[in-house]
PDB file of C-alpha atoms in Angstrom:
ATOM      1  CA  UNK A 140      99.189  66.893  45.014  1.00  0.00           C
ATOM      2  CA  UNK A 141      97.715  63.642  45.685  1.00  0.00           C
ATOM      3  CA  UNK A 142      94.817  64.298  47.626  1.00  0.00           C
ATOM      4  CA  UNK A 143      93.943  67.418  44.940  1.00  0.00           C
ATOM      5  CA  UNK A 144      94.446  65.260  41.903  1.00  0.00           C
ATOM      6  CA  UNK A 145      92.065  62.016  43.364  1.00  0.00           C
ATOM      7  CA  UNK A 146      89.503  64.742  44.311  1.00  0.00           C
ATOM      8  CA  UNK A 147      90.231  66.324  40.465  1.00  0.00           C
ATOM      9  CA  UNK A 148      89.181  62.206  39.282  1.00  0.00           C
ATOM     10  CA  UNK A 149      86.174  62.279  41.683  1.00  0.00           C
ATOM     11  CA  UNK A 150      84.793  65.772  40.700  1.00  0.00           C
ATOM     12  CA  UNK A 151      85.250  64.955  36.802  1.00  0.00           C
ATOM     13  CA  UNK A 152      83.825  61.782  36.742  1.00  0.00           C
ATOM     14  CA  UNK A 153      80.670  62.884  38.717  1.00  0.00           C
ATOM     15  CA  UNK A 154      80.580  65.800  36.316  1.00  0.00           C
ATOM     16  CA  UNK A 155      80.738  64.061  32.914  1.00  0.00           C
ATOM     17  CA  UNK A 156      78.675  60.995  34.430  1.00  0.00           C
ATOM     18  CA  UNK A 157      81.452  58.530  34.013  1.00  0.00           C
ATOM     19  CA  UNK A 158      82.813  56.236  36.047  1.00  0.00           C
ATOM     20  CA  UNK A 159      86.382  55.733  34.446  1.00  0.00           C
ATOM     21  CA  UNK A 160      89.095  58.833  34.580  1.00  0.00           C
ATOM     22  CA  UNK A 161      89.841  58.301  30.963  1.00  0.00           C
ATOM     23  CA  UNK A 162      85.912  58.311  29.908  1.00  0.00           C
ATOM     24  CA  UNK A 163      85.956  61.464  31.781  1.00  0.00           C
ATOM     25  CA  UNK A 164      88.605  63.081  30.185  1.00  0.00           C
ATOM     26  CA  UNK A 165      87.657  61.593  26.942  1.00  0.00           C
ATOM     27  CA  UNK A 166      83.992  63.228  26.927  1.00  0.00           C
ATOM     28  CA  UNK A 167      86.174  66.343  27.603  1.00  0.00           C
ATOM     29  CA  UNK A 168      89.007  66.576  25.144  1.00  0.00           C
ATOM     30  CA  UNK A 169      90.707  64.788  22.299  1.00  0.00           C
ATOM     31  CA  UNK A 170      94.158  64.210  21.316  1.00  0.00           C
ATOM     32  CA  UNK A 171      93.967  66.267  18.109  1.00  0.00           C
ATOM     33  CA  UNK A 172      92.216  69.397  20.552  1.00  0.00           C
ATOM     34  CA  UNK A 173      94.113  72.882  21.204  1.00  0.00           C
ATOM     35  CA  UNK A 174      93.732  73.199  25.174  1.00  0.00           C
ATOM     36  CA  UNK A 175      93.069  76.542  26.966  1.00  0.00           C
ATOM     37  CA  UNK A 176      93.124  76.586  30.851  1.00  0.00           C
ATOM     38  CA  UNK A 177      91.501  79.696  32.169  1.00  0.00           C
ATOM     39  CA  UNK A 178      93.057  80.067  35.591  1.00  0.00           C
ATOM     40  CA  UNK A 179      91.750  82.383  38.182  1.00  0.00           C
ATOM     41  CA  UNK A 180      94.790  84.712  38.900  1.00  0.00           C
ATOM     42  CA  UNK A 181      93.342  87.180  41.870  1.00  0.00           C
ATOM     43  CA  UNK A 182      94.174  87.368  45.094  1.00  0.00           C
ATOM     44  CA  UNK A 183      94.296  84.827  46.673  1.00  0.00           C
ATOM     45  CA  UNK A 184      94.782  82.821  43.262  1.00  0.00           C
ATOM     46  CA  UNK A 185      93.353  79.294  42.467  1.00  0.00           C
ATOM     47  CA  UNK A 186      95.405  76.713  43.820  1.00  0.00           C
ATOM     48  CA  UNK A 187      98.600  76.291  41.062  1.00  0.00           C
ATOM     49  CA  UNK A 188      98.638  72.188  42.792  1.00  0.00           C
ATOM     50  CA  UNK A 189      95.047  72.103  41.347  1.00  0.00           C
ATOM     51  CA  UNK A 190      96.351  73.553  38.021  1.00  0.00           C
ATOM     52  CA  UNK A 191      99.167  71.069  37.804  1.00  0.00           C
ATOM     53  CA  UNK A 192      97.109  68.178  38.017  1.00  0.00           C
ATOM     54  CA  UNK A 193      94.521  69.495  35.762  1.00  0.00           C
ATOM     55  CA  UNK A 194      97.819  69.970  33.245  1.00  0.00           C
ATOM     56  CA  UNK A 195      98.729  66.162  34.004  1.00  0.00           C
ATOM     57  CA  UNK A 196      95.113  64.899  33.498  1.00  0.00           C
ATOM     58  CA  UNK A 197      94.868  66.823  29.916  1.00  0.00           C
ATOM     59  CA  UNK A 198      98.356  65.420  28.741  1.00  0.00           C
ATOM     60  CA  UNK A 199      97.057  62.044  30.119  1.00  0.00           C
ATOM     61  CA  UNK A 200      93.762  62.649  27.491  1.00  0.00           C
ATOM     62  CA  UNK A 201      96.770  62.498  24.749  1.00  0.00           C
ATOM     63  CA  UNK A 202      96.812  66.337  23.926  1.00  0.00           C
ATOM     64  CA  UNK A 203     100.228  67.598  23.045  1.00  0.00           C
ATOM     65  CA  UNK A 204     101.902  69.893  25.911  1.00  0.00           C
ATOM     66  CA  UNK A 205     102.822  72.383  22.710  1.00  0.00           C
ATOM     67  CA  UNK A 206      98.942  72.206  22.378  1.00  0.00           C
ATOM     68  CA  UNK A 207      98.073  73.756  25.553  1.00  0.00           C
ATOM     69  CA  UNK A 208      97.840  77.076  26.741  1.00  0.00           C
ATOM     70  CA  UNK A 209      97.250  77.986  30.341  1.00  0.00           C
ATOM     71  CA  UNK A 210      96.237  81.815  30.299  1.00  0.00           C
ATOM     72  CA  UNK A 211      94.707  84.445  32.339  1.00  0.00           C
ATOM     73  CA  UNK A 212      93.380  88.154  31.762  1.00  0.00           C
ATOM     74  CA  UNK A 213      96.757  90.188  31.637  1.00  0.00           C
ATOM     75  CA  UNK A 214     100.634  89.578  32.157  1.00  0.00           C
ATOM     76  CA  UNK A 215     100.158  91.199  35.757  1.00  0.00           C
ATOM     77  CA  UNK A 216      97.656  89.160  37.160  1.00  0.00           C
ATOM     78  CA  UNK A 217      99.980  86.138  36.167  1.00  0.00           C
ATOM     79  CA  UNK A 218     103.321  87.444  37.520  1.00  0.00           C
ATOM     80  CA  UNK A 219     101.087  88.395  41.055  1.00  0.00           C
ATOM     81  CA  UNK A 220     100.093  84.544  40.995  1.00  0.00           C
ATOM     82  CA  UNK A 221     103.798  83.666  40.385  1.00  0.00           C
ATOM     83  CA  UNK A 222     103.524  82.585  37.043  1.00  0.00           C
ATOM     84  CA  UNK A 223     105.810  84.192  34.090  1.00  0.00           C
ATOM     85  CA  UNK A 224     104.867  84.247  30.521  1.00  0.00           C
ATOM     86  CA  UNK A 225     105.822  81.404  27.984  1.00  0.00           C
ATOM     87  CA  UNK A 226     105.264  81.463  24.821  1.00  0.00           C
ATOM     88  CA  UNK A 227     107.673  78.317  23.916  1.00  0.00           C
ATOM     89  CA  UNK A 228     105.992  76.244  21.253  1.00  0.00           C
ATOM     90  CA  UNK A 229     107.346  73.607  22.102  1.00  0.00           C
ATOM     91  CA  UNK A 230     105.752  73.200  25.484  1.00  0.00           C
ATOM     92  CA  UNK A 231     102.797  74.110  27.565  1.00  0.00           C
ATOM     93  CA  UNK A 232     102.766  77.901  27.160  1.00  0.00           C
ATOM     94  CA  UNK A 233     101.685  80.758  29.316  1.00  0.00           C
ATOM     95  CA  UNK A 234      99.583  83.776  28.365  1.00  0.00           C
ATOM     96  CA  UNK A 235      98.203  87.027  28.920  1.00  0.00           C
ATOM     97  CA  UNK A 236      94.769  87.888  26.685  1.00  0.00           C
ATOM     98  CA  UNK A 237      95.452  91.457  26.402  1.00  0.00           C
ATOM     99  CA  UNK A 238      99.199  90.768  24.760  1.00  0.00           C
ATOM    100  CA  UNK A 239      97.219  88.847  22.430  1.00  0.00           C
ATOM    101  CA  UNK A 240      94.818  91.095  21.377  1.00  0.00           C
ATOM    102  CA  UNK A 241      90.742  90.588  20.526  1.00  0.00           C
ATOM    103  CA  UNK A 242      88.929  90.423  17.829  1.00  0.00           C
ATOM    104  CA  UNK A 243      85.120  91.315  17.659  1.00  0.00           C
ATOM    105  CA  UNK A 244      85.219  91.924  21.539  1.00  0.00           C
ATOM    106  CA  UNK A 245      86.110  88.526  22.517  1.00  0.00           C
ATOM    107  CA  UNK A 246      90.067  87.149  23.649  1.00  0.00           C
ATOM    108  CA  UNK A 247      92.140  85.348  20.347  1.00  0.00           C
ATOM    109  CA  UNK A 248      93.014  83.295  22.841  1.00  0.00           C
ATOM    110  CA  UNK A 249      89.416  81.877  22.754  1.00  0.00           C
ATOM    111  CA  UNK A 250      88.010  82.215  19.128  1.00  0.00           C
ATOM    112  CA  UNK A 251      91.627  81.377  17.525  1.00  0.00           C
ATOM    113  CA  UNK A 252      94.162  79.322  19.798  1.00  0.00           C
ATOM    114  CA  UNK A 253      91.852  77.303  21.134  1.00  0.00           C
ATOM    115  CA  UNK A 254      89.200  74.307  20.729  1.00  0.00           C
ATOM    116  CA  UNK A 255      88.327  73.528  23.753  1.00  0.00           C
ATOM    117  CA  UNK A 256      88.599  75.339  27.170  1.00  0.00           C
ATOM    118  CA  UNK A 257      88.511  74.654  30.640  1.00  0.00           C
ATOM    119  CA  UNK A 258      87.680  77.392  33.396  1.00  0.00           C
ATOM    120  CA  UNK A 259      89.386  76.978  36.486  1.00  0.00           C
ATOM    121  CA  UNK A 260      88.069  79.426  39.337  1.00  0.00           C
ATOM    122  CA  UNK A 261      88.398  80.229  42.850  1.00  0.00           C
ATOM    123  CA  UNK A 262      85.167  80.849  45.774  1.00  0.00           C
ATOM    124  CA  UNK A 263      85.359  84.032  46.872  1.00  0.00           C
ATOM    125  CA  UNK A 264      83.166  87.099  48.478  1.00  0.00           C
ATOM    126  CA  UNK A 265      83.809  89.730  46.226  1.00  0.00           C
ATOM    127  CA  UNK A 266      82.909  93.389  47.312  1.00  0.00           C
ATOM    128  CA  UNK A 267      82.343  94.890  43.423  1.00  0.00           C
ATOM    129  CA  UNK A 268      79.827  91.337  42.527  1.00  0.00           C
ATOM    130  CA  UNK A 269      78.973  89.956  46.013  1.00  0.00           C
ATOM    131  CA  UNK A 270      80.657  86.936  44.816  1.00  0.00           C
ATOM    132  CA  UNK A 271      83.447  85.241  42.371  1.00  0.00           C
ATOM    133  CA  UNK A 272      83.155  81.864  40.675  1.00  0.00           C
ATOM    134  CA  UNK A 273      83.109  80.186  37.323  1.00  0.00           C
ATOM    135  CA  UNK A 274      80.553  82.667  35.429  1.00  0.00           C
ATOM    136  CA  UNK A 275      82.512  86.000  37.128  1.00  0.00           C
ATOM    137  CA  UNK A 276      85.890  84.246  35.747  1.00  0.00           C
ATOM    138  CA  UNK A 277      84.954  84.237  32.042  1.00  0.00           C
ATOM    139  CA  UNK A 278      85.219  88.189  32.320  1.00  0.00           C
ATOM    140  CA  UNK A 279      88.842  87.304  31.172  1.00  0.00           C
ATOM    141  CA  UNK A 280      87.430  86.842  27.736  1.00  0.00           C
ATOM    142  CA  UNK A 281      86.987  90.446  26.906  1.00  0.00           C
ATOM    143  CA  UNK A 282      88.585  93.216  26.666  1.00  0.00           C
ATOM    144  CA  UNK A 283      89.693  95.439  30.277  1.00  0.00           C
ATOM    145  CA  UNK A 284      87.166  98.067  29.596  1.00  0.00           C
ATOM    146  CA  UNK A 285      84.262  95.861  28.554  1.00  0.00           C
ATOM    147  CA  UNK A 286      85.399  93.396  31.770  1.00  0.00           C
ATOM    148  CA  UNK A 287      85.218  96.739  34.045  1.00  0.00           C
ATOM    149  CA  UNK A 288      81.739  97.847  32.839  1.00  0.00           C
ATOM    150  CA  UNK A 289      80.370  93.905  33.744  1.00  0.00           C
ATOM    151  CA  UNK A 290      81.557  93.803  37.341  1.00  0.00           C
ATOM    152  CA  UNK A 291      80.339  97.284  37.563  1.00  0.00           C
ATOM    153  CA  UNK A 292      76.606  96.391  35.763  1.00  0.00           C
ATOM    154  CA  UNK A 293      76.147  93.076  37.132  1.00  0.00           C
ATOM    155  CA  UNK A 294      72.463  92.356  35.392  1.00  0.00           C
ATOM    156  CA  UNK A 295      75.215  92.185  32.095  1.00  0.00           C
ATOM    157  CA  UNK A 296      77.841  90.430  33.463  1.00  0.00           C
ATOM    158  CA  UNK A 297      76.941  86.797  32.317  1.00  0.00           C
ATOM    159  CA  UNK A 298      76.913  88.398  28.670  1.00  0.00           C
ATOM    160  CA  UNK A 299      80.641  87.326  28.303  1.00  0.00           C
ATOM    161  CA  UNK A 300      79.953  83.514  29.833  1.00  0.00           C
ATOM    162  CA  UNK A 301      77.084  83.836  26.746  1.00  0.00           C
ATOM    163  CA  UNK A 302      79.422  84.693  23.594  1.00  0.00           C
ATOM    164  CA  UNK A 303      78.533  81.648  21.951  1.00  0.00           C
ATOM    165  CA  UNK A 304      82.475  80.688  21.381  1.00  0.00           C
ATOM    166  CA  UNK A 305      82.416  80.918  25.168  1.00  0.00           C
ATOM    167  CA  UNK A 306      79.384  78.740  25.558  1.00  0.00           C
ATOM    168  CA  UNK A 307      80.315  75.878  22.908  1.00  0.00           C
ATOM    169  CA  UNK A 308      84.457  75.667  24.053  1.00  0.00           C
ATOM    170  CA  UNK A 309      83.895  75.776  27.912  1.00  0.00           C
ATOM    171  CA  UNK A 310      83.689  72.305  28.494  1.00  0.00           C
ATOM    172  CA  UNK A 311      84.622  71.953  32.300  1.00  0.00           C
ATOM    173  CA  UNK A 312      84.567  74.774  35.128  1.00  0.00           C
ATOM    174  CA  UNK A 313      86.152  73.708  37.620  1.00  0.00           C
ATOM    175  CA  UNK A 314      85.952  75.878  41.123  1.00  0.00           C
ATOM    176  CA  UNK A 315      88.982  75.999  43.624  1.00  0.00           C
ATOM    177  CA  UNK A 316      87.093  75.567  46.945  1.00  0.00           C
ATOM    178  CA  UNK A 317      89.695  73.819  49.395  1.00  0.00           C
ATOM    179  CA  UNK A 318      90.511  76.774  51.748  1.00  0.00           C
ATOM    180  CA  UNK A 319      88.010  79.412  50.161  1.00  0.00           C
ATOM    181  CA  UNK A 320      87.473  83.184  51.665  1.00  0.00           C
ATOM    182  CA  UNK A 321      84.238  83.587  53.558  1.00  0.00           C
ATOM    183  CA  UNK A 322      84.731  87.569  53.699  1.00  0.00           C
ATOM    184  CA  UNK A 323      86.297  90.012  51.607  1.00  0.00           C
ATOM    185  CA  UNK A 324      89.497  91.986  52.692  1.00  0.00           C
ATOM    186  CA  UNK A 325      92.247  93.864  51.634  1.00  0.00           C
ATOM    187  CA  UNK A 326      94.872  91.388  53.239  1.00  0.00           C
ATOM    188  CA  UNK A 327      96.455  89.092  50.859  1.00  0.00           C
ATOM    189  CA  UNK A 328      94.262  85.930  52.148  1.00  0.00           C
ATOM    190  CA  UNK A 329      91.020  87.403  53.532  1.00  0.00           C
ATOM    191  CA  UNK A 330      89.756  85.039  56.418  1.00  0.00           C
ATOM    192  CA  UNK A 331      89.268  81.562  54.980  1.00  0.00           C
ATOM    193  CA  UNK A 332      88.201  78.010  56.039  1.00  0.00           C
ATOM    194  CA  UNK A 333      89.200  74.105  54.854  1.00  0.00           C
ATOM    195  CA  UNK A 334      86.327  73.553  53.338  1.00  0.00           C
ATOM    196  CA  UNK A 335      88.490  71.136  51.553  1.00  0.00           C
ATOM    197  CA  UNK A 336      85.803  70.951  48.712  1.00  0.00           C
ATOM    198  CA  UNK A 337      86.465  70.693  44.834  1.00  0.00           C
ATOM    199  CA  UNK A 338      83.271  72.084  43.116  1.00  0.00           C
ATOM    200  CA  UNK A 339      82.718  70.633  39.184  1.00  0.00           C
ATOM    201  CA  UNK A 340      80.346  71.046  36.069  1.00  0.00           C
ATOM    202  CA  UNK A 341      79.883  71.309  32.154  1.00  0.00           C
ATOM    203  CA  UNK A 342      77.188  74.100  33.670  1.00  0.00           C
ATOM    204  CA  UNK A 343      79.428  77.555  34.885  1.00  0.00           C
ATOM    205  CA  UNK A 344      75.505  78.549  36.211  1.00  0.00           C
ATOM    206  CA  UNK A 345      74.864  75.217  38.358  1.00  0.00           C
ATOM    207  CA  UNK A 346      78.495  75.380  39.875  1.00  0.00           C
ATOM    208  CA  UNK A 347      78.403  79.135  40.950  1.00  0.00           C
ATOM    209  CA  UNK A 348      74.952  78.212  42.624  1.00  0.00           C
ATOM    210  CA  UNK A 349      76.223  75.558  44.868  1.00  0.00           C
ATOM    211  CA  UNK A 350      79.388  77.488  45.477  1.00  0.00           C
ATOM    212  CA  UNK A 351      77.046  80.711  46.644  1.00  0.00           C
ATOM    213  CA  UNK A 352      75.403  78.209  49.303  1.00  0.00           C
ATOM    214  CA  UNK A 353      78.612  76.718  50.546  1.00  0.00           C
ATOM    215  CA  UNK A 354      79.822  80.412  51.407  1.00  0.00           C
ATOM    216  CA  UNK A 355      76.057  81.664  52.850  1.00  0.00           C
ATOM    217  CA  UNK A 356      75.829  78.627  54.897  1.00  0.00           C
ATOM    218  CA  UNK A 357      79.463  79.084  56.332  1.00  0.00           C
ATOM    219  CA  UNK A 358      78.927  82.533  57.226  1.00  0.00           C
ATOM    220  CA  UNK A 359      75.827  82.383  59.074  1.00  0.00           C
ATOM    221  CA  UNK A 360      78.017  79.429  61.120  1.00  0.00           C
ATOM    222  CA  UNK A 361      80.624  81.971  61.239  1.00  0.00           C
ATOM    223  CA  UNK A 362      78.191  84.822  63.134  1.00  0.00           C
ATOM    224  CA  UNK A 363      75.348  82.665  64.244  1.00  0.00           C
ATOM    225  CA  UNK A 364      72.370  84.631  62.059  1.00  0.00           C
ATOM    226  CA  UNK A 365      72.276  84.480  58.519  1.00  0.00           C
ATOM    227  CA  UNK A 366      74.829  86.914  56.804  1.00  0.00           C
ATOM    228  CA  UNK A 367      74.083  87.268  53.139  1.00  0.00           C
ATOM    229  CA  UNK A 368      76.935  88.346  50.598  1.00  0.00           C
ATOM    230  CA  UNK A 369      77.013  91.633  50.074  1.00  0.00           C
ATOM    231  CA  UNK A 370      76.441  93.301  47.150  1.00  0.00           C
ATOM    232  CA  UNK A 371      73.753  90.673  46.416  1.00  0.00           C
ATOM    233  CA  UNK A 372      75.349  88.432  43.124  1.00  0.00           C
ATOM    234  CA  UNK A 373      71.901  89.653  41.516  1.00  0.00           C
ATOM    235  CA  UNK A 374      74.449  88.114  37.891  1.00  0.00           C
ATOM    236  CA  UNK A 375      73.145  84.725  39.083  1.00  0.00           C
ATOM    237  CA  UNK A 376      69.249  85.143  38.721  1.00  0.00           C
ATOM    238  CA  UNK A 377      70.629  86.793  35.611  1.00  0.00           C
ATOM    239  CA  UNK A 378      72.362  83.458  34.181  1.00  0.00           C
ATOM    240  CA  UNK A 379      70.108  81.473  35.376  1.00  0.00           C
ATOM    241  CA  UNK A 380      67.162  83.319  33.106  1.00  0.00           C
TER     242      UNK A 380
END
């Protein structure tokens, strides 16, 4: 926990050009803000050791634990990830966005509970989008048959990073790149490396594109030639327009 909470210091305070943890956190939240941690809950799921100390950090910043909601796409996805539903008020709680409905295409969760968010995300080669990251992860937003038709349509998938709730609450993305996949599979943990690297931005556009060339360059050392992802993530050159 250690090691993942200094780098969590380091990556934040290069991110929000500070050079103090509370500045950092300050830029990021308030003590009067309503919290909501978008984890990455597919397998393999984000680091929870990374999600605990992003937890401490916010409580640190003075926002209420009742104040904070740590959520994902659906109830399944969490219980995979070994997280259960809590919807104490009294505490941090823990929530599915389809149990809690949408309104005008877009996750209560973001236009209601919340005033700030922060998207947590894993690196990963991902056979529908050639790769997942901190744009891919905001998919969780909308609804499961709007999320389906953006993996499946790529050119469209940064639409739901571009809702402008989405754009004006995302305040940090962080992405989970300590022992990241390098290939896709259908084991439970694909083939991975320690990389042992904790990618962070206010930009979920400039994050993904350093987190593309950490996995290209590791697979060309992996078979000696260059081995691009595959399906291309054409949604990239998408966001970045």
């Amino acid at each position: 926990y250690r090691t993942v909470a200094r780098m969590l210091d380091r990556a934040t305070m290069l991110a929000t050009s500070t050079t103090r943890i509370s500045d950092a956190w300050g830029t990021l939240v308030s003590s009067s803000d309503r919290v909501g941690i978008l984890i990455d809950v597919q397998q393999p799921p984000v680091s929870l050791t990374l999600v605990d100390a992003v937890l401490d950090r916010v409580t640190e910043a003075g926002v209420r634990p009742s104040n904070i909601i740590v959520w994902a796409e659906d109830e399944r996805s969490l219980f995979s990830a070994g997280l259960a539903l809590c919807t104490d008020n009294d505490g941090v709680r823990i929530l599915g966005a389809e149990s809690e409905g949408f309104r005008d295409g877009l996750s209560r969760i973001v236009l209601n509970y919340c005033d700030v968010l922060i998207n947590v995300s894993r690196l990963r080669p991902d056979r529908r989008i050639g790769m997942w990251g901190a744009t891919a992860n905001q998919t969780a937003s909308v609804p499961q048959v709007d999320r389906l038709r953006l993996l499946a349509k790529q050119q469209e998938l940064p639409s739901a990073a571009a809702r402008p709730s989405c754009r004006t609450k995302f305040r940090l993305h962080l992405v989970d790149a300590l022992q990241p996949a390098f290939e896709p599979g259908a084991q439970k943990i694909p083939p991975y490396w320690n990389c042992g690297t904790l990618l962070a931005s206010t930009d979920c556009v400039a994050v993904d594109v350093v987190g593309r060339q950490l996995l290209e360059a590791k697979r060309e050392q992996v078979h000696g030639v260059a081995w691009p992802l595959d399906p291309e993530p054409v949604y990239l050159k998408a966001a970045c327009e």
